[in-house]
Short mmCIF file of N, CA, C and O in Angstrom, two decimals:
data_model
loop_
_atom_site.label_atom_id
_atom_site.label_comp_id
_atom_site.label_asym_id
_atom_site.label_seq_id
_atom_site.Cartn_x
_atom_site.Cartn_y
_atom_site.Cartn_z
N MET A 1 -126.79 -119.88 -48.87
CA MET A 1 -126.10 -119.39 -50.04
C MET A 1 -126.80 -119.95 -51.29
O MET A 1 -127.15 -121.12 -51.34
N SER A 2 -127.01 -119.12 -52.29
CA SER A 2 -127.73 -119.55 -53.47
C SER A 2 -126.82 -120.06 -54.58
O SER A 2 -127.29 -120.41 -55.65
N PHE A 3 -125.52 -120.10 -54.36
CA PHE A 3 -124.60 -120.70 -55.32
C PHE A 3 -123.40 -121.24 -54.59
O PHE A 3 -123.13 -120.88 -53.44
N LYS A 4 -122.67 -122.14 -55.26
CA LYS A 4 -121.47 -122.70 -54.67
C LYS A 4 -120.53 -123.07 -55.80
O LYS A 4 -120.96 -123.66 -56.80
N LEU A 5 -119.28 -122.73 -55.66
CA LEU A 5 -118.25 -123.08 -56.63
C LEU A 5 -117.31 -124.10 -56.00
O LEU A 5 -117.00 -124.01 -54.81
N ALA A 6 -116.87 -125.05 -56.80
CA ALA A 6 -115.91 -126.03 -56.31
C ALA A 6 -115.09 -126.55 -57.48
O ALA A 6 -115.62 -126.74 -58.57
N HIS A 7 -113.82 -126.77 -57.25
CA HIS A 7 -112.96 -127.41 -58.25
C HIS A 7 -113.04 -128.91 -58.03
O HIS A 7 -113.20 -129.38 -56.90
N LEU A 8 -112.93 -129.65 -59.10
CA LEU A 8 -113.01 -131.11 -59.01
C LEU A 8 -112.05 -131.67 -57.96
O LEU A 8 -112.40 -132.57 -57.20
N ASP A 9 -110.85 -131.10 -57.88
CA ASP A 9 -109.87 -131.57 -56.91
C ASP A 9 -110.30 -131.36 -55.47
O ASP A 9 -109.76 -131.98 -54.56
N ASP A 10 -111.24 -130.45 -55.24
CA ASP A 10 -111.70 -130.14 -53.89
C ASP A 10 -112.97 -130.89 -53.49
O ASP A 10 -113.46 -130.72 -52.37
N CYS A 11 -113.50 -131.71 -54.40
CA CYS A 11 -114.74 -132.44 -54.11
C CYS A 11 -114.49 -133.55 -53.08
O CYS A 11 -113.42 -134.16 -53.05
N GLU A 12 -115.50 -133.79 -52.28
CA GLU A 12 -115.47 -134.92 -51.35
C GLU A 12 -115.24 -136.19 -52.17
O GLU A 12 -115.74 -136.32 -53.30
N THR A 13 -114.50 -137.13 -51.63
CA THR A 13 -114.22 -138.37 -52.36
C THR A 13 -114.64 -139.58 -51.54
O THR A 13 -114.73 -139.54 -50.31
N ALA A 14 -114.91 -140.66 -52.28
CA ALA A 14 -115.17 -141.97 -51.69
C ALA A 14 -114.50 -142.98 -52.63
O ALA A 14 -115.01 -143.25 -53.71
N GLY A 15 -113.32 -143.44 -52.26
CA GLY A 15 -112.57 -144.31 -53.15
C GLY A 15 -112.18 -143.56 -54.41
O GLY A 15 -111.60 -142.47 -54.33
N ASN A 16 -112.56 -144.09 -55.57
CA ASN A 16 -112.23 -143.44 -56.84
C ASN A 16 -113.36 -142.55 -57.36
O ASN A 16 -113.36 -142.13 -58.50
N TRP A 17 -114.34 -142.25 -56.49
CA TRP A 17 -115.47 -141.39 -56.85
C TRP A 17 -115.27 -140.00 -56.27
O TRP A 17 -114.97 -139.85 -55.09
N GLN A 18 -115.49 -138.97 -57.08
CA GLN A 18 -115.51 -137.59 -56.61
C GLN A 18 -116.98 -137.19 -56.52
O GLN A 18 -117.69 -137.18 -57.53
N LEU A 19 -117.42 -136.93 -55.31
CA LEU A 19 -118.84 -136.74 -55.01
C LEU A 19 -119.25 -135.28 -55.23
O LEU A 19 -119.44 -134.51 -54.29
N VAL A 20 -119.41 -134.93 -56.47
CA VAL A 20 -119.75 -133.57 -56.86
C VAL A 20 -121.09 -133.18 -56.26
O VAL A 20 -121.27 -132.06 -55.76
N ARG A 21 -122.07 -134.09 -56.31
CA ARG A 21 -123.40 -133.79 -55.78
C ARG A 21 -123.33 -133.36 -54.33
O ARG A 21 -123.90 -132.34 -53.93
N ARG A 22 -122.61 -134.11 -53.52
CA ARG A 22 -122.49 -133.76 -52.10
C ARG A 22 -121.73 -132.46 -51.90
O ARG A 22 -122.11 -131.63 -51.09
N THR A 23 -120.66 -132.30 -52.65
CA THR A 23 -119.84 -131.10 -52.51
C THR A 23 -120.64 -129.84 -52.82
O THR A 23 -120.52 -128.83 -52.13
N LEU A 24 -121.46 -129.89 -53.87
CA LEU A 24 -122.26 -128.73 -54.27
C LEU A 24 -123.62 -128.67 -53.58
O LEU A 24 -124.37 -127.73 -53.77
N ASP A 25 -123.94 -129.72 -52.81
CA ASP A 25 -125.23 -129.83 -52.12
C ASP A 25 -126.39 -129.81 -53.11
O ASP A 25 -127.40 -129.12 -52.92
N LEU A 26 -126.25 -130.58 -54.20
CA LEU A 26 -127.31 -130.69 -55.20
C LEU A 26 -128.48 -131.48 -54.63
O LEU A 26 -128.28 -132.47 -53.94
N ARG A 27 -129.69 -131.08 -54.96
CA ARG A 27 -130.88 -131.76 -54.46
C ARG A 27 -131.80 -132.27 -55.57
O ARG A 27 -132.67 -133.08 -55.32
N ALA A 28 -131.61 -131.80 -56.81
CA ALA A 28 -132.51 -132.17 -57.89
C ALA A 28 -131.99 -133.29 -58.77
O ALA A 28 -132.77 -133.93 -59.47
N PHE A 29 -130.68 -133.53 -58.74
CA PHE A 29 -130.10 -134.58 -59.58
C PHE A 29 -128.76 -135.00 -59.02
O PHE A 29 -128.13 -134.28 -58.24
N GLY A 30 -128.31 -136.19 -59.42
CA GLY A 30 -127.01 -136.70 -59.02
C GLY A 30 -125.95 -136.25 -60.00
O GLY A 30 -126.22 -136.12 -61.20
N LEU A 31 -124.74 -136.03 -59.52
CA LEU A 31 -123.63 -135.62 -60.37
C LEU A 31 -122.34 -136.04 -59.69
O LEU A 31 -122.03 -135.56 -58.60
N ASN A 32 -121.63 -136.98 -60.30
CA ASN A 32 -120.39 -137.47 -59.74
C ASN A 32 -119.40 -137.76 -60.85
O ASN A 32 -119.79 -137.94 -62.01
N VAL A 33 -118.14 -137.82 -60.50
CA VAL A 33 -117.08 -138.20 -61.44
C VAL A 33 -116.38 -139.42 -60.86
O VAL A 33 -116.06 -139.46 -59.66
N VAL A 34 -116.18 -140.42 -61.71
CA VAL A 34 -115.48 -141.62 -61.27
C VAL A 34 -114.26 -141.82 -62.16
O VAL A 34 -114.32 -141.63 -63.36
N GLU A 35 -113.15 -142.17 -61.53
CA GLU A 35 -111.95 -142.53 -62.27
C GLU A 35 -111.85 -144.05 -62.23
O GLU A 35 -111.85 -144.65 -61.16
N VAL A 36 -111.79 -144.63 -63.43
CA VAL A 36 -111.74 -146.09 -63.56
C VAL A 36 -110.32 -146.46 -63.99
O VAL A 36 -109.89 -146.12 -65.10
N ALA A 37 -109.61 -147.12 -63.11
CA ALA A 37 -108.23 -147.50 -63.38
C ALA A 37 -108.18 -148.59 -64.46
O ALA A 37 -109.16 -149.32 -64.66
N PRO A 38 -107.04 -148.73 -65.14
CA PRO A 38 -106.90 -149.81 -66.12
C PRO A 38 -107.21 -151.17 -65.48
O PRO A 38 -106.77 -151.45 -64.36
N GLY A 39 -108.02 -151.96 -66.17
CA GLY A 39 -108.39 -153.28 -65.67
C GLY A 39 -109.53 -153.28 -64.67
O GLY A 39 -109.95 -154.34 -64.22
N GLU A 40 -110.05 -152.13 -64.32
CA GLU A 40 -111.13 -152.03 -63.32
C GLU A 40 -112.46 -151.70 -63.99
O GLU A 40 -112.53 -151.39 -65.17
N ARG A 41 -113.54 -151.76 -63.19
CA ARG A 41 -114.88 -151.39 -63.65
C ARG A 41 -115.69 -150.90 -62.46
O ARG A 41 -115.38 -151.23 -61.32
N ILE A 42 -116.74 -150.12 -62.73
CA ILE A 42 -117.63 -149.70 -61.65
C ILE A 42 -118.65 -150.82 -61.45
O ILE A 42 -118.85 -151.66 -62.35
N PRO A 43 -119.33 -150.86 -60.32
CA PRO A 43 -120.32 -151.92 -60.09
C PRO A 43 -121.43 -151.89 -61.15
O PRO A 43 -121.96 -150.82 -61.49
N GLU A 44 -121.76 -153.06 -61.67
CA GLU A 44 -122.87 -153.16 -62.62
C GLU A 44 -124.17 -152.97 -61.86
O GLU A 44 -124.33 -153.49 -60.75
N HIS A 45 -125.10 -152.20 -62.45
CA HIS A 45 -126.35 -151.90 -61.76
C HIS A 45 -127.40 -151.45 -62.76
O HIS A 45 -127.09 -151.20 -63.91
N ASP A 46 -128.62 -151.36 -62.29
CA ASP A 46 -129.67 -150.67 -63.04
C ASP A 46 -130.28 -149.65 -62.08
O ASP A 46 -129.90 -149.60 -60.92
N GLU A 47 -131.16 -148.83 -62.58
CA GLU A 47 -131.77 -147.78 -61.76
C GLU A 47 -133.28 -147.94 -61.69
O GLU A 47 -134.00 -146.98 -61.45
N THR A 48 -133.77 -149.17 -61.89
CA THR A 48 -135.20 -149.43 -61.90
C THR A 48 -135.86 -149.02 -60.59
O THR A 48 -136.90 -148.34 -60.59
N ALA A 49 -135.28 -149.39 -59.47
CA ALA A 49 -135.90 -149.10 -58.18
C ALA A 49 -136.04 -147.60 -57.93
O ALA A 49 -137.00 -147.16 -57.30
N ARG A 50 -135.09 -146.81 -58.44
CA ARG A 50 -135.14 -145.37 -58.23
C ARG A 50 -135.70 -144.62 -59.44
O ARG A 50 -135.81 -143.40 -59.42
N ASP A 51 -136.04 -145.36 -60.51
CA ASP A 51 -136.57 -144.80 -61.74
C ASP A 51 -135.71 -143.64 -62.26
O ASP A 51 -136.20 -142.61 -62.69
N GLN A 52 -134.39 -143.87 -62.21
CA GLN A 52 -133.47 -142.81 -62.62
C GLN A 52 -132.90 -143.06 -64.01
O GLN A 52 -132.46 -144.15 -64.33
N GLU A 53 -132.92 -142.01 -64.79
CA GLU A 53 -132.26 -141.97 -66.09
C GLU A 53 -130.84 -141.48 -65.80
O GLU A 53 -130.65 -140.60 -64.98
N GLU A 54 -129.85 -142.08 -66.46
CA GLU A 54 -128.47 -141.66 -66.25
C GLU A 54 -127.84 -141.23 -67.56
O GLU A 54 -128.15 -141.77 -68.62
N VAL A 55 -126.95 -140.24 -67.46
CA VAL A 55 -126.13 -139.81 -68.58
C VAL A 55 -124.68 -140.00 -68.17
O VAL A 55 -124.28 -139.59 -67.07
N PHE A 56 -123.93 -140.64 -69.03
CA PHE A 56 -122.50 -140.82 -68.83
C PHE A 56 -121.78 -139.95 -69.87
O PHE A 56 -122.17 -139.94 -71.03
N TYR A 57 -120.74 -139.23 -69.44
CA TYR A 57 -119.91 -138.46 -70.36
C TYR A 57 -118.46 -138.80 -70.06
O TYR A 57 -118.00 -138.61 -68.91
N VAL A 58 -117.77 -139.31 -71.05
CA VAL A 58 -116.38 -139.71 -70.87
C VAL A 58 -115.49 -138.47 -70.99
O VAL A 58 -115.39 -137.88 -72.07
N LEU A 59 -114.89 -138.09 -69.87
CA LEU A 59 -114.02 -136.92 -69.82
C LEU A 59 -112.64 -137.22 -70.40
O LEU A 59 -112.05 -136.39 -71.08
N SER A 60 -112.11 -138.40 -70.08
CA SER A 60 -110.78 -138.78 -70.57
C SER A 60 -110.67 -140.30 -70.61
O SER A 60 -111.41 -141.01 -69.94
N GLY A 61 -109.73 -140.77 -71.41
CA GLY A 61 -109.52 -142.20 -71.55
C GLY A 61 -110.42 -142.80 -72.62
O GLY A 61 -111.09 -142.08 -73.37
N SER A 62 -110.43 -144.13 -72.67
CA SER A 62 -111.23 -144.87 -73.66
C SER A 62 -111.86 -146.10 -73.02
O SER A 62 -111.53 -147.23 -73.36
N PRO A 63 -112.78 -145.89 -72.07
CA PRO A 63 -113.42 -147.04 -71.44
C PRO A 63 -114.46 -147.68 -72.36
O PRO A 63 -114.70 -147.21 -73.47
N THR A 64 -115.06 -148.72 -71.86
CA THR A 64 -116.16 -149.39 -72.55
C THR A 64 -117.40 -149.29 -71.67
O THR A 64 -117.33 -149.60 -70.48
N LEU A 65 -118.50 -148.82 -72.24
CA LEU A 65 -119.78 -148.85 -71.53
C LEU A 65 -120.40 -150.20 -71.86
O LEU A 65 -120.52 -150.56 -73.03
N VAL A 66 -120.77 -150.93 -70.83
CA VAL A 66 -121.41 -152.23 -71.03
C VAL A 66 -122.86 -152.07 -70.62
O VAL A 66 -123.17 -151.83 -69.46
N ILE A 67 -123.75 -152.17 -71.62
CA ILE A 67 -125.18 -151.97 -71.40
C ILE A 67 -125.89 -153.26 -71.72
O ILE A 67 -125.80 -153.76 -72.84
N ASP A 68 -126.57 -153.84 -70.72
CA ASP A 68 -127.23 -155.14 -70.87
C ASP A 68 -126.26 -156.19 -71.43
O ASP A 68 -126.62 -157.00 -72.28
N GLY A 69 -125.03 -156.15 -70.96
CA GLY A 69 -124.02 -157.13 -71.35
C GLY A 69 -123.34 -156.85 -72.68
O GLY A 69 -122.41 -157.55 -73.06
N GLU A 70 -123.79 -155.83 -73.40
CA GLU A 70 -123.21 -155.51 -74.71
C GLU A 70 -122.20 -154.37 -74.59
O GLU A 70 -122.55 -153.27 -74.12
N PRO A 71 -120.95 -154.60 -75.01
CA PRO A 71 -119.93 -153.56 -74.88
C PRO A 71 -120.06 -152.49 -75.97
O PRO A 71 -120.39 -152.78 -77.12
N HIS A 72 -119.82 -151.24 -75.56
CA HIS A 72 -119.84 -150.10 -76.48
C HIS A 72 -118.59 -149.26 -76.22
O HIS A 72 -118.43 -148.73 -75.10
N ARG A 73 -117.71 -149.16 -77.19
CA ARG A 73 -116.52 -148.32 -77.07
C ARG A 73 -116.94 -146.89 -76.78
O ARG A 73 -117.88 -146.39 -77.36
N ALA A 74 -116.23 -146.23 -75.87
CA ALA A 74 -116.61 -144.88 -75.47
C ALA A 74 -115.37 -144.01 -75.25
O ALA A 74 -115.00 -143.73 -74.12
N PRO A 75 -114.74 -143.57 -76.33
CA PRO A 75 -113.57 -142.70 -76.15
C PRO A 75 -113.99 -141.34 -75.58
O PRO A 75 -115.18 -140.99 -75.60
N ALA A 76 -113.01 -140.60 -75.09
CA ALA A 76 -113.28 -139.27 -74.52
C ALA A 76 -114.16 -138.46 -75.46
O ALA A 76 -113.98 -138.48 -76.67
N GLY A 77 -115.16 -137.79 -74.87
CA GLY A 77 -116.11 -137.00 -75.66
C GLY A 77 -117.41 -137.73 -75.92
O GLY A 77 -118.35 -137.14 -76.44
N THR A 78 -117.51 -139.00 -75.53
CA THR A 78 -118.72 -139.80 -75.76
C THR A 78 -119.76 -139.53 -74.68
O THR A 78 -119.45 -139.52 -73.50
N PHE A 79 -121.02 -139.32 -75.12
CA PHE A 79 -122.17 -139.24 -74.23
C PHE A 79 -122.99 -140.53 -74.37
O PHE A 79 -123.07 -141.09 -75.45
N ALA A 80 -123.62 -140.96 -73.28
CA ALA A 80 -124.58 -142.07 -73.35
C ALA A 80 -125.71 -141.78 -72.37
O ALA A 80 -125.47 -141.40 -71.23
N ARG A 81 -126.96 -141.93 -72.83
CA ARG A 81 -128.13 -141.81 -71.96
C ARG A 81 -128.71 -143.20 -71.82
O ARG A 81 -128.89 -143.91 -72.80
N ILE A 82 -129.01 -143.59 -70.59
CA ILE A 82 -129.47 -144.96 -70.34
C ILE A 82 -130.74 -144.92 -69.50
O ILE A 82 -130.78 -144.31 -68.42
N ASP A 83 -131.79 -145.59 -69.99
CA ASP A 83 -133.04 -145.72 -69.25
C ASP A 83 -132.82 -146.56 -67.99
O ASP A 83 -131.91 -147.40 -67.94
N PRO A 84 -133.68 -146.42 -66.99
CA PRO A 84 -133.51 -147.11 -65.72
C PRO A 84 -133.42 -148.63 -65.81
O PRO A 84 -132.68 -149.24 -65.03
N VAL A 85 -134.14 -149.26 -66.73
CA VAL A 85 -134.23 -150.72 -66.75
C VAL A 85 -132.97 -151.44 -67.24
O VAL A 85 -132.81 -152.62 -67.00
N HIS A 86 -132.09 -150.73 -67.90
CA HIS A 86 -130.91 -151.38 -68.47
C HIS A 86 -129.79 -151.50 -67.43
O HIS A 86 -129.49 -150.56 -66.71
N SER A 87 -129.15 -152.69 -67.39
CA SER A 87 -127.97 -152.83 -66.55
C SER A 87 -126.83 -152.11 -67.23
O SER A 87 -126.78 -152.03 -68.46
N ARG A 88 -125.93 -151.55 -66.42
CA ARG A 88 -124.83 -150.79 -66.99
C ARG A 88 -123.62 -150.84 -66.07
O ARG A 88 -123.74 -150.97 -64.85
N THR A 89 -122.46 -150.71 -66.70
CA THR A 89 -121.20 -150.56 -66.00
C THR A 89 -120.24 -149.85 -66.93
O THR A 89 -120.49 -149.74 -68.13
N VAL A 90 -119.17 -149.34 -66.37
CA VAL A 90 -118.08 -148.77 -67.15
C VAL A 90 -116.87 -149.63 -66.85
O VAL A 90 -116.48 -149.81 -65.69
N SER A 91 -116.29 -150.19 -67.90
CA SER A 91 -115.13 -151.07 -67.78
C SER A 91 -113.96 -150.42 -68.50
O SER A 91 -114.12 -149.83 -69.57
N ASN A 92 -112.77 -150.54 -67.91
CA ASN A 92 -111.60 -149.93 -68.54
C ASN A 92 -110.56 -150.99 -68.87
O ASN A 92 -109.79 -151.40 -68.02
N GLY A 93 -110.54 -151.39 -70.15
CA GLY A 93 -109.54 -152.34 -70.62
C GLY A 93 -108.32 -151.66 -71.22
O GLY A 93 -107.42 -152.32 -71.71
N ALA A 94 -108.30 -150.34 -71.18
CA ALA A 94 -107.19 -149.58 -71.76
C ALA A 94 -106.02 -149.52 -70.77
O ALA A 94 -106.13 -149.93 -69.62
N GLU A 95 -104.93 -148.97 -71.23
CA GLU A 95 -103.73 -148.87 -70.39
C GLU A 95 -103.68 -147.59 -69.56
O GLU A 95 -102.85 -147.49 -68.66
N GLU A 96 -104.55 -146.61 -69.86
CA GLU A 96 -104.58 -145.37 -69.09
C GLU A 96 -105.91 -145.28 -68.34
O GLU A 96 -106.90 -145.88 -68.74
N PRO A 97 -105.93 -144.52 -67.23
CA PRO A 97 -107.18 -144.35 -66.49
C PRO A 97 -108.24 -143.67 -67.36
O PRO A 97 -107.92 -142.97 -68.31
N ALA A 98 -109.49 -143.89 -67.01
CA ALA A 98 -110.61 -143.23 -67.67
C ALA A 98 -111.37 -142.44 -66.61
O ALA A 98 -111.56 -142.91 -65.49
N SER A 99 -111.79 -141.24 -66.97
CA SER A 99 -112.56 -140.40 -66.07
C SER A 99 -113.94 -140.19 -66.70
O SER A 99 -114.04 -139.81 -67.87
N VAL A 100 -114.99 -140.47 -65.91
CA VAL A 100 -116.36 -140.43 -66.44
C VAL A 100 -117.25 -139.60 -65.50
O VAL A 100 -117.27 -139.82 -64.30
N LEU A 101 -117.96 -138.66 -66.10
CA LEU A 101 -118.96 -137.86 -65.40
C LEU A 101 -120.29 -138.59 -65.51
O LEU A 101 -120.68 -139.00 -66.61
N ILE A 102 -120.98 -138.77 -64.39
CA ILE A 102 -122.28 -139.45 -64.39
C ILE A 102 -123.32 -138.52 -63.78
O ILE A 102 -123.14 -138.01 -62.67
N VAL A 103 -124.40 -138.29 -64.53
CA VAL A 103 -125.49 -137.43 -64.09
C VAL A 103 -126.75 -138.30 -64.03
O VAL A 103 -127.00 -139.08 -64.95
N SER A 104 -127.53 -138.17 -62.96
CA SER A 104 -128.74 -138.97 -62.86
C SER A 104 -129.86 -138.17 -62.21
O SER A 104 -129.61 -137.27 -61.42
N ALA A 105 -131.08 -138.52 -62.62
CA ALA A 105 -132.27 -137.89 -62.03
C ALA A 105 -133.47 -138.79 -62.27
O ALA A 105 -133.53 -139.49 -63.29
N PRO A 106 -134.43 -138.76 -61.36
CA PRO A 106 -135.67 -139.52 -61.58
C PRO A 106 -136.39 -138.97 -62.82
O PRO A 106 -136.40 -137.77 -63.05
N ARG A 107 -136.95 -139.88 -63.59
CA ARG A 107 -137.68 -139.44 -64.79
C ARG A 107 -138.90 -138.61 -64.43
O ARG A 107 -139.42 -137.87 -65.25
N THR A 108 -139.34 -138.70 -63.20
CA THR A 108 -140.52 -137.96 -62.75
C THR A 108 -140.14 -136.65 -62.06
O THR A 108 -140.92 -136.11 -61.30
N SER A 109 -138.93 -136.14 -62.33
CA SER A 109 -138.44 -134.96 -61.61
C SER A 109 -139.18 -133.69 -61.94
O SER A 109 -139.06 -132.70 -61.24
N GLY A 110 -139.93 -133.67 -63.04
CA GLY A 110 -140.64 -132.47 -63.40
C GLY A 110 -139.83 -131.51 -64.26
O GLY A 110 -140.23 -130.38 -64.46
N PHE A 111 -138.69 -131.96 -64.78
CA PHE A 111 -137.86 -131.12 -65.61
C PHE A 111 -138.63 -130.66 -66.83
O PHE A 111 -139.34 -131.43 -67.46
N GLU A 112 -138.52 -129.39 -67.14
CA GLU A 112 -139.15 -128.84 -68.32
C GLU A 112 -138.08 -128.15 -69.17
O GLU A 112 -137.54 -127.12 -68.74
N PRO A 113 -137.77 -128.68 -70.35
CA PRO A 113 -136.73 -128.07 -71.18
C PRO A 113 -137.16 -126.70 -71.71
O PRO A 113 -138.34 -126.45 -71.91
N MET A 114 -136.16 -125.85 -71.91
CA MET A 114 -136.43 -124.54 -72.51
C MET A 114 -136.72 -124.75 -73.99
O MET A 114 -136.21 -125.69 -74.62
N ASP A 115 -137.50 -123.88 -74.58
CA ASP A 115 -137.88 -124.02 -75.99
C ASP A 115 -136.69 -124.08 -76.92
O ASP A 115 -136.71 -124.80 -77.90
N TRP A 116 -135.66 -123.31 -76.66
CA TRP A 116 -134.52 -123.23 -77.57
C TRP A 116 -133.52 -124.37 -77.42
O TRP A 116 -132.66 -124.55 -78.26
N ALA A 117 -133.60 -125.14 -76.33
CA ALA A 117 -132.58 -126.16 -76.08
C ALA A 117 -133.12 -127.57 -76.24
O ALA A 117 -134.11 -127.95 -75.80
#
């Protein structure tokens, strides 16, 4: 099949992660949604070994992106692009859950942007 549709609620899950990439059978880039409960955080990591650039988009809530130990407020609607060498985590000190979309791909993926975009 050359296309696949899925609702977020129907995605495969692992704990608080909705595995969009697996559900859609993506092969060119990673795409997942994580819900970060109040007082929780995702594992701190970098992407040096995989040479992956990541984009975080805050769907809901007001988490904090911590990049190289420096906190950055990230209310819903915030985008962040992070190079592989930087350590990163999403921490939620707010009283409501935060939902974050994370997209990743190797910088050597061969992506070629369209002229207009």
